[in-house]
XYZ file of C-alpha atoms in Angstrom:
633
model
C 0.000 0.000 0.000
C 1.407 3.373 -1.001
C 1.558 6.120 1.582
C -0.762 9.102 1.479
C 0.117 11.447 -1.350
C 2.707 14.109 -0.555
C 3.609 16.980 -2.809
C 7.340 17.386 -2.553
C 7.418 21.074 -3.357
C 7.937 24.355 -1.617
C 4.863 26.553 -1.694
C 5.243 29.982 -0.129
C 2.824 30.233 2.749
C 0.092 32.650 1.744
C 0.565 32.693 -1.630
C 15.319 16.271 -30.407
C 13.237 15.509 -33.143
C 13.802 15.833 -36.850
C 12.539 18.924 -38.629
C 12.785 20.944 -35.408
C 15.770 22.140 -33.344
C 16.515 20.377 -30.100
C 14.583 21.962 -27.243
C 15.592 22.039 -23.604
C 12.216 21.500 -21.999
C 11.789 19.296 -18.962
C 13.434 15.902 -19.203
C 12.278 12.825 -17.331
C 14.667 13.752 -14.535
C 12.852 17.077 -14.031
C 9.356 15.717 -13.482
C 7.893 15.771 -9.993
C 4.342 14.582 -10.573
C 1.448 13.944 -12.931
C -1.614 15.693 -14.335
C -4.709 13.588 -15.044
C -7.258 15.059 -17.510
C -10.626 13.289 -17.547
C -14.392 13.701 -17.783
C -16.907 12.261 -15.323
C -19.948 10.759 -16.995
C -22.855 10.865 -19.427
C -24.833 13.627 -17.761
C -24.438 16.922 -19.624
C -22.881 18.545 -16.553
C -20.280 15.779 -16.398
C -19.236 16.008 -20.041
C -16.470 18.491 -19.292
C -12.724 18.539 -18.666
C -11.565 17.953 -15.094
C -8.034 17.824 -13.698
C -6.382 15.794 -10.945
C -2.780 15.636 -9.751
C -0.414 13.085 -8.280
C 3.208 13.074 -7.178
C 3.792 9.327 -7.430
C 1.527 8.096 -10.248
C -0.517 6.025 -7.809
C -2.382 8.492 -5.596
C -4.563 11.096 -7.345
C -6.573 13.989 -5.981
C -9.007 16.106 -7.983
C -8.385 19.797 -8.485
C -11.130 22.432 -8.227
C -13.214 20.111 -5.998
C -13.705 17.785 -8.976
C -15.486 20.525 -10.922
C -14.692 21.308 -14.574
C -11.646 23.426 -15.319
C -13.069 24.497 -18.709
C -16.590 25.533 -19.701
C -17.860 22.995 -22.256
C -20.501 25.401 -23.560
C -17.797 27.942 -24.414
C -15.312 25.654 -26.123
C -17.619 23.230 -27.967
C -20.401 23.247 -30.549
C -22.529 20.565 -28.908
C -22.267 21.904 -25.363
C -20.353 18.881 -24.112
C -16.851 17.409 -24.432
C -15.507 13.943 -23.697
C -12.319 11.868 -23.898
C -9.708 14.565 -23.114
C -6.234 13.768 -24.414
C -3.431 16.016 -23.144
C 0.102 16.191 -24.539
C 3.263 18.130 -23.747
C 4.780 19.623 -26.900
C 8.261 18.840 -28.164
C 9.410 22.290 -27.037
C 8.692 21.169 -23.480
C 6.669 24.307 -22.748
C 3.528 24.041 -24.888
C 0.557 21.826 -24.131
C -2.037 20.429 -26.518
C -5.431 18.982 -25.713
C -8.006 17.436 -28.037
C -11.588 16.549 -27.084
C -14.559 14.773 -28.576
C -17.155 17.512 -29.265
C -20.179 15.584 -28.069
C -22.936 15.222 -25.522
C -24.333 11.727 -25.250
C -27.792 13.125 -24.462
C -28.129 13.798 -28.202
C -27.204 10.232 -29.143
C -23.989 8.279 -29.670
C -23.954 9.069 -33.380
C -24.723 12.761 -33.048
C -21.273 14.261 -33.211
C -19.177 15.151 -36.240
C -16.230 16.969 -34.749
C -13.645 17.706 -32.109
C -12.045 20.565 -30.176
C -8.363 21.573 -30.468
C -6.846 23.459 -27.522
C -3.402 24.868 -26.787
C -1.827 26.309 -23.633
C 1.495 27.605 -22.361
C 0.705 27.185 -18.661
C -1.935 24.430 -18.280
C -4.333 27.094 -16.996
C -5.360 29.219 -19.950
C -6.372 27.476 -23.158
C -7.078 28.785 -26.642
C -9.619 26.636 -28.483
C -10.973 25.876 -31.924
C -13.815 23.548 -32.940
C -13.576 21.491 -36.115
C -16.599 19.862 -37.725
C -15.103 17.146 -39.942
C -18.220 16.889 -42.068
C -18.216 20.622 -42.811
C -14.452 21.042 -43.010
C -13.747 18.328 -45.594
C -15.402 17.156 -48.795
C -16.661 13.584 -49.176
C -17.897 13.288 -45.604
C -21.610 13.314 -46.373
C -22.257 9.900 -44.809
C -20.074 10.542 -41.744
C -21.807 9.017 -38.748
C -19.567 9.807 -35.772
C -16.200 11.173 -34.656
C -14.727 9.743 -31.454
C -11.774 10.098 -29.090
C -9.112 12.248 -30.810
C -5.505 12.173 -29.627
C -2.325 14.000 -30.605
C 1.243 12.873 -31.205
C 4.262 14.578 -32.717
C 5.344 12.698 -35.830
C 9.153 13.005 -36.042
C 9.181 11.823 -39.654
C 6.956 14.716 -40.717
C 8.061 17.237 -38.110
C 4.413 18.009 -37.383
C 1.683 17.301 -34.871
C -0.705 14.575 -35.919
C -4.219 14.247 -34.561
C -5.718 10.776 -34.891
C -9.274 9.664 -34.097
C -11.879 7.077 -35.064
C -14.672 7.730 -37.576
C -17.548 5.650 -38.866
C -19.190 6.282 -42.238
C -22.602 4.775 -42.890
C -22.704 1.137 -41.834
C -18.946 0.640 -42.256
C -16.476 -0.117 -39.459
C -15.012 2.462 -37.145
C -11.575 3.268 -38.577
C -8.723 5.261 -37.041
C -7.867 8.265 -39.231
C -5.243 11.004 -38.947
C -4.509 14.515 -40.176
C -1.659 16.951 -39.539
C -2.382 20.267 -37.825
C -1.096 23.713 -38.657
C 1.560 25.323 -36.482
C -1.027 27.275 -34.520
C -2.935 24.092 -33.663
C -6.171 25.663 -34.844
C -6.911 23.630 -37.984
C -5.886 20.669 -40.109
C -3.641 21.237 -43.091
C -4.139 17.762 -44.585
C -7.170 15.645 -45.447
C -8.101 12.821 -43.068
C -6.380 9.591 -44.079
C -6.535 6.073 -42.696
C -3.971 5.480 -39.971
C -5.006 1.999 -38.873
C -7.603 -0.679 -39.548
C -7.088 -4.236 -38.256
C -6.442 -6.896 -40.867
C -9.824 -8.453 -40.064
C -11.508 -5.252 -41.218
C -13.503 -4.898 -38.014
C -14.023 -1.731 -36.020
C -11.357 -0.095 -33.862
C -11.710 2.997 -31.679
C -9.990 4.789 -28.795
C -6.488 4.652 -30.262
C -3.614 5.618 -27.944
C -0.018 5.736 -29.217
C 3.117 5.568 -27.082
C 6.619 5.881 -28.575
C 9.340 3.739 -27.012
C 12.839 3.185 -28.387
C 11.875 4.299 -31.878
C 8.810 2.050 -32.054
C 5.210 3.260 -31.899
C 2.791 1.198 -29.800
C -0.879 1.641 -30.722
C -3.372 0.458 -28.113
C -6.939 0.340 -29.457
C -10.362 -1.025 -28.596
C -11.997 -3.693 -30.741
C -15.402 -2.032 -30.805
C -18.303 -4.474 -31.076
C -16.320 -7.697 -31.229
C -14.760 -8.283 -27.871
C -14.721 -4.774 -26.407
C -11.097 -5.316 -25.428
C -7.741 -3.608 -25.886
C -5.324 -4.856 -28.518
C -1.863 -3.696 -29.546
C -0.214 -2.997 -32.890
C 3.276 -1.598 -33.522
C 5.122 0.211 -36.290
C 8.348 2.151 -36.762
C 6.734 4.724 -39.093
C 3.358 6.162 -38.181
C 2.041 6.688 -41.699
C 3.533 3.606 -43.350
C 0.302 1.626 -43.127
C 2.425 -1.308 -41.964
C 1.405 -2.343 -38.481
C 2.328 -5.540 -36.690
C -0.747 -6.706 -34.782
C -0.004 -8.455 -31.515
C -2.044 -11.509 -30.458
C -4.435 -11.446 -27.531
C -5.856 -8.646 -25.453
C -3.987 -6.355 -23.069
C -6.696 -5.635 -20.500
C -6.461 -7.722 -17.348
C -10.195 -8.190 -16.788
C -13.069 -10.097 -18.378
C -15.282 -7.015 -18.203
C -15.759 -4.737 -21.201
C -13.314 -1.827 -21.285
C -12.611 1.306 -23.325
C -10.602 4.519 -23.302
C -7.168 3.013 -22.680
C -4.169 5.273 -22.129
C -0.509 4.595 -21.392
C 1.935 6.806 -19.496
C 5.495 6.350 -18.275
C 6.306 6.474 -14.583
C 8.760 9.278 -13.913
C 12.410 8.330 -13.427
C 11.706 4.665 -14.181
C 11.495 2.337 -17.171
C 7.998 1.242 -16.236
C 4.703 2.086 -17.909
C 1.141 2.130 -16.660
C -1.770 1.126 -18.873
C -5.090 2.392 -17.569
C -8.570 1.913 -18.985
C -12.202 2.543 -18.225
C -14.142 -0.519 -17.036
C -17.282 1.372 -17.972
C -19.823 -1.279 -17.029
C -18.511 -1.324 -13.462
C -17.964 2.432 -13.185
C -14.296 2.097 -12.330
C -10.799 2.429 -13.730
C -8.179 -0.300 -13.814
C -4.431 0.323 -13.710
C -1.799 -2.168 -14.898
C 2.002 -1.894 -14.871
C 4.513 -3.133 -17.437
C 8.237 -3.110 -18.145
C 7.903 -3.825 -21.865
C 4.448 -2.541 -23.001
C 3.525 -6.150 -23.695
C 2.940 -7.943 -20.397
C 0.809 -6.158 -17.806
C 0.095 -6.726 -14.110
C -2.906 -5.301 -12.259
C -1.988 -2.787 -9.523
C -5.471 -1.610 -8.555
C -4.752 -2.214 -4.872
C -2.054 0.482 -5.029
C -4.175 3.135 -6.762
C -6.132 5.757 -4.829
C -8.432 8.417 -6.326
C -11.026 10.706 -4.748
C -13.029 10.918 -7.995
C -14.425 8.567 -10.659
C -12.845 9.349 -14.032
C -14.011 8.441 -17.509
C -11.697 8.106 -20.531
C -8.789 10.352 -19.593
C -5.043 10.744 -20.041
C -2.036 11.488 -17.844
C 1.123 13.503 -18.501
C 4.178 14.175 -16.315
C 4.605 17.659 -14.844
C 7.358 19.548 -13.064
C 7.224 20.850 -9.539
C 6.759 24.394 -10.830
C 3.803 23.228 -12.899
C 2.316 21.555 -9.830
C 2.723 24.837 -7.997
C 0.958 26.689 -10.823
C -1.914 24.211 -10.869
C -2.462 24.179 -7.106
C -2.036 27.944 -6.818
C -4.760 28.396 -9.412
C -7.215 25.615 -8.516
C -6.362 25.136 -4.857
C -4.743 22.295 -2.986
C -7.107 19.304 -2.688
C -8.635 19.287 0.786
C -7.504 15.817 1.830
C -4.024 16.094 0.343
C -1.433 16.210 3.085
C 0.931 18.993 2.130
C 4.546 19.029 3.134
C 6.020 22.530 3.086
C 9.434 21.444 1.933
C 12.222 23.748 0.841
C 14.648 21.071 -0.321
C 15.449 20.266 -3.019
C 15.223 23.810 -4.341
C 15.427 22.949 -8.059
C 13.045 20.794 -10.059
C 14.731 17.667 -11.351
C 18.210 16.277 -10.931
C 21.132 18.717 -10.726
C 24.465 18.762 -8.903
C 27.658 20.750 -8.131
C 25.748 24.016 -7.552
C 27.519 27.365 -7.711
C 25.548 30.332 -6.392
C 25.738 34.029 -7.260
C 24.002 37.232 -6.223
C 23.952 39.634 -9.163
C 24.364 43.308 -8.342
C 23.177 44.073 -11.857
C 19.806 42.321 -11.700
C 19.360 42.108 -7.899
C 18.585 38.409 -8.288
C 20.106 35.161 -7.063
C 21.349 32.535 -9.507
C 22.282 28.872 -9.195
C 24.597 27.338 -11.799
C 24.567 23.524 -11.518
C 25.675 20.452 -13.409
C 22.754 19.034 -15.394
C 22.499 15.597 -13.809
C 20.764 12.266 -14.484
C 22.974 11.414 -17.457
C 24.572 7.979 -17.177
C 28.220 8.277 -16.250
C 27.970 12.047 -15.860
C 27.441 12.346 -19.613
C 25.629 15.696 -19.648
C 26.525 18.186 -22.357
C 24.773 21.444 -21.445
C 24.563 23.920 -18.578
C 21.512 25.764 -17.244
C 20.962 28.503 -14.716
C 18.094 29.172 -12.306
C 17.110 32.597 -10.957
C 15.257 33.788 -7.874
C 14.134 37.127 -6.523
C 13.339 35.822 -3.042
C 15.812 32.951 -2.501
C 12.820 30.592 -2.280
C 11.254 30.188 -5.711
C 13.653 29.345 -8.539
C 12.953 29.917 -12.228
C 14.559 27.776 -14.924
C 16.290 30.292 -17.228
C 17.195 27.620 -19.747
C 20.453 26.532 -21.332
C 23.289 29.054 -21.130
C 26.051 26.963 -22.702
C 25.772 23.875 -24.902
C 29.070 22.023 -25.230
C 28.053 20.271 -28.431
C 27.220 23.535 -30.158
C 29.387 26.093 -28.381
C 32.589 24.377 -27.212
C 34.448 22.635 -30.048
C 37.402 21.680 -27.823
C 35.214 19.955 -25.215
C 31.826 18.701 -26.477
C 31.131 16.331 -23.571
C 31.000 15.903 -19.784
C 29.606 19.257 -18.690
C 30.488 19.390 -15.010
C 30.831 21.642 -11.998
C 30.664 25.266 -13.162
C 31.502 28.400 -11.218
C 30.800 32.067 -11.982
C 31.710 35.557 -10.891
C 30.468 39.061 -11.580
C 33.039 41.789 -12.296
C 32.620 45.433 -13.224
C 34.618 46.233 -16.354
C 34.696 49.844 -17.546
C 31.514 50.550 -15.619
C 29.643 47.531 -17.013
C 29.009 44.233 -15.292
C 30.513 41.180 -16.981
C 30.021 37.541 -16.039
C 32.856 35.027 -16.237
C 31.718 31.438 -16.264
C 34.288 28.696 -15.626
C 33.248 25.149 -16.414
C 34.494 21.616 -16.839
C 34.305 20.047 -20.300
C 35.942 16.778 -21.336
C 37.968 16.858 -18.090
C 39.423 20.278 -18.889
C 38.464 23.710 -17.580
C 37.205 26.432 -19.876
C 35.817 29.936 -19.518
C 32.936 31.725 -21.231
C 31.821 35.342 -20.974
C 28.508 37.207 -21.045
C 27.147 40.614 -20.099
C 24.092 38.949 -18.506
C 23.980 36.356 -15.699
C 21.594 34.301 -17.856
C 23.857 34.376 -20.884
C 24.188 33.483 -23.629
C 27.829 32.787 -22.787
C 30.557 32.814 -25.416
C 33.391 30.345 -24.954
C 36.937 31.726 -25.101
C 37.761 29.171 -27.778
C 40.274 27.070 -25.868
C 40.766 25.379 -22.500
C 42.000 27.508 -19.648
C 43.314 24.545 -17.646
C 44.298 21.400 -19.557
C 47.446 20.452 -17.683
C 48.517 19.196 -14.261
C 50.449 21.460 -11.925
C 54.122 20.648 -11.508
C 54.638 17.595 -9.325
C 51.045 16.347 -9.659
C 50.549 12.994 -11.363
C 47.095 12.063 -10.101
C 43.535 13.265 -10.380
C 41.711 15.321 -12.991
C 41.598 18.969 -14.011
C 37.998 19.585 -12.970
C 35.831 21.466 -10.451
C 36.851 25.115 -10.875
C 36.011 27.676 -8.190
C 36.509 31.397 -8.774
C 37.135 33.804 -5.898
C 37.414 37.600 -5.838
C 39.598 38.685 -2.927
C 38.054 41.764 -1.244
C 41.420 42.669 0.336
C 43.617 42.710 -2.756
C 40.939 43.042 -5.447
C 42.638 40.166 -7.225
C 40.769 37.164 -8.620
C 41.831 33.544 -8.200
C 40.853 30.243 -9.737
C 40.953 27.035 -7.696
C 40.567 23.575 -9.203
C 41.478 19.920 -8.908
C 40.403 16.366 -8.209
C 42.790 14.482 -5.933
C 44.719 17.712 -5.451
C 43.899 21.390 -4.897
C 45.603 24.016 -7.046
C 45.260 27.790 -7.320
C 46.366 30.451 -9.801
C 45.810 34.173 -10.030
C 43.645 35.252 -12.937
C 44.803 38.007 -15.260
C 42.704 41.152 -15.446
C 41.015 39.803 -18.590
C 39.613 36.997 -16.378
C 40.018 34.489 -19.223
C 43.690 33.646 -18.641
C 45.866 32.838 -15.653
C 49.282 33.936 -14.465
C 51.027 30.589 -14.831
C 53.894 31.645 -12.582
C 51.393 31.962 -9.705
C 50.205 28.340 -9.819
C 50.479 26.706 -6.431
C 49.354 23.372 -5.004
C 47.782 23.745 -1.565
C 46.004 20.439 -0.911
C 44.902 20.731 2.741
C 45.148 17.061 3.798
C 44.316 13.524 2.705
C 40.572 14.105 3.040
C 40.561 16.433 0.034
C 38.875 14.896 -3.001
C 37.338 17.715 -5.067
C 34.793 20.534 -5.108
C 36.791 23.374 -3.586
C 35.131 26.670 -2.670
C 36.513 29.805 -0.981
C 34.888 32.667 0.958
C 36.196 35.559 3.053
C 34.799 36.528 6.476
C 36.200 38.690 9.271
C 39.812 38.523 8.109
C 39.849 34.791 7.386
C 39.709 32.843 4.150
C 37.563 29.739 4.461
C 38.305 26.789 2.178
C 35.629 24.142 1.641
C 36.124 20.778 -0.048
C 34.420 17.427 -0.538
C 35.688 14.126 0.835
C 35.083 10.637 -0.604
C 33.320 9.876 -3.904
C 30.100 11.487 -5.124
C 28.704 7.960 -5.615
C 29.225 7.243 -1.937
C 26.614 7.877 0.717
C 29.524 9.238 2.792
C 30.360 12.070 0.390
C 30.697 15.042 2.712
C 32.101 18.538 3.242
C 35.060 19.688 5.352
C 36.697 23.081 5.741
C 39.923 24.823 6.675
C 41.062 28.425 7.108
C 43.936 30.647 6.063
C 45.054 34.241 6.329
C 45.795 34.252 2.596
C 43.990 33.082 -0.559
C 47.245 31.197 -1.265
C 47.229 29.256 1.977
C 48.655 27.487 3.804
C 45.384 25.991 4.994
C 44.922 25.292 8.682
C 42.635 22.305 9.253
C 40.576 22.536 12.484
C 40.150 19.428 14.588
C 36.359 19.354 14.105
C 36.162 20.399 10.482
C 33.471 18.015 9.196
C 30.510 20.355 8.659
C 28.113 18.552 6.306
C 27.382 14.846 6.173
C 24.614 12.288 5.730
C 21.666 11.964 8.071
C 20.274 8.421 7.678
C 17.378 9.143 10.043
C 16.114 11.667 7.503
C 17.035 9.592 4.471
C 19.698 12.139 3.478
C 22.898 10.812 1.877
C 25.791 11.889 -0.304
C 25.947 15.538 0.820
C 28.756 17.387 -0.926
C 30.235 19.705 -3.563
C 29.065 22.980 -2.133
C 29.154 26.699 -2.702
C 28.345 29.404 -0.144
C 26.358 32.647 -0.303
C 26.335 35.641 2.025
C 23.060 37.539 1.819
C 23.950 41.063 0.713
C 24.510 43.497 3.574
C 24.176 40.843 6.297
C 26.199 38.237 8.146
C 23.671 35.607 7.114
C 25.222 32.702 5.202
C 23.848 29.741 3.286
C 25.469 26.583 1.980
C 24.296 25.211 -1.365
C 25.122 21.568 -2.073
C 23.953 18.413 -3.748
C 22.948 15.057 -2.303
C 21.422 11.773 -3.434
C 17.882 12.297 -4.651
C 15.334 11.608 -1.935
C 14.037 9.037 -1.236
C 15.209 6.688 -4.031
C 18.872 7.618 -4.272
C 20.163 5.367 -1.526
C 18.744 2.369 -3.411
C 20.348 3.228 -6.775
C 23.939 2.108 -6.183
C 26.528 4.008 -8.224
C 23.745 5.658 -10.234
C 22.967 7.762 -7.163
C 26.149 9.652 -8.022
C 24.630 11.082 -11.179
C 21.024 11.384 -10.023
C 21.460 14.135 -7.464
C 19.426 17.089 -6.205
C 20.374 20.613 -5.142
C 19.638 21.836 -1.609
C 20.190 24.953 0.496
C 20.634 25.149 4.272
C 21.832 27.760 6.767
C 25.533 28.027 7.551
C 26.429 29.297 11.031
C 29.669 30.518 12.631
C 30.373 30.575 16.345
C 31.887 33.524 18.190
C 35.423 32.341 17.393
C 34.731 32.032 13.677
C 34.450 28.253 13.616
C 31.859 26.821 11.234
C 29.182 24.854 13.056
C 27.969 21.536 11.624
C 25.201 22.078 9.086
C 21.866 20.406 9.717
C 20.745 19.044 6.320
C 17.011 19.381 5.953
C 14.020 18.642 3.795
């Protein structure tokens, strides 16, 4: 039995496909929950779009007290809508919804069209009705139009809407047409997408793409009332491989099947409407072929009819609940950590004097073997809510000398000739580079060559990674620290994109140093932070030392372990930090990554590249010693 649903998000109290460029919308690693779009029944009042949310894919709670989120009379011709299918666009930011334009009170063969809707925020939807019989020639004997759905066809580079139609006494056949860019009309005539080899009716098609193969689940209307599966590698080829048997796990009649992927897993859930019993059934699968009933794990406070589910980010959950309200029986955890949606690591934090905003610059995580290739930044005006500002540097496009392994960036703001400039140091292909911009959100332009691609004299171990930039308030000089297995420093030239090689010095504090150095200045002392152990280890942790110079030597206090795991809270792998002083105060915060909660500890080595970014207070005692940090949720 799954625990009561918990939204793992901070809510402020009181308040690459062909034919299109690659987009940096949310990836699977960034999703924090699910949105369920459905209608409720055959009464006119129930033939409307409703929304529900979940954070785990098993426990769902209706939004807006289970009332419609759209007015059917406004968006439809018939006054009712059914079978909502919702889709996230390939840009990651647009949403598409298609509906059957129908009210069953006028008869099952009374409808001839559908509704197309588009949104940028899941709250406000533009809409357009399309009457197939009026829109296209040769549809005089059209009897009914049912259950439209949308998919992006990578071969065509366009959105395809597919639905079932019956003409006269013929079978229900699944047709398709491509939409225009505005998603307000079709730009092609309806054509047959699929008809079983036996020539019998099929309705309620639902297509899921997996590993380059398209899986079409459909209902055998009138001859079994079950769900069958056909596959193809090209949507419009007309060549489908029909799988034997039925996929529903009940002897009752079913309809309205839909498949969705569980976030951060390789598992899929097939759900369908057991309409004669007035209930839904959920089944789980690893291969989209064999399914196991999991009804005993599913909880809903509503009774849906023919709906669909998409993954959503934490920010999107916040938007939905801020607009429609938090469901009354949903236990809400006011959690501040992690502070970023999705999996990120190695966070570097900056307060910009130019924009008066805070920024976090992390490693984009959740790539096997730390294989990420782009960097993002996140901004905040209140140090609580963080906005994804998108990709600021793409190694594959922007860094010819290092197109892989985008790790551990660091940034600084400098005033040059009266104008703020931003110098962004980053790891690429196990070398350190630098890129420059006049905005903290970029775009950043790479210098064209590595800044650090060599080992300091006498060093024969480790890697040239994990840069940390530091502006010394005493000397007004800037320094770059780096190293894995050793800690090195060099003074930066005034251009900030080159170093004074004769200033390179190795100042590894002790044998606990692994990587992730960071330096701050407070009350006459320079504080050096570093990470111990391996980022794949639950014992990854942070220590510190002090010096009277940015060049060391570093004095290591006896009790210098300041951030470590807390198994009682399920917190592990705490390390690679940066530190921020709130402007004009002596208030300090430590920003770090840890294993994702709660699954990370069960992932083995993969926990080391499926990490989350957190912020907690950093305190000093009266003597200037750093007190142990209490990692929190």
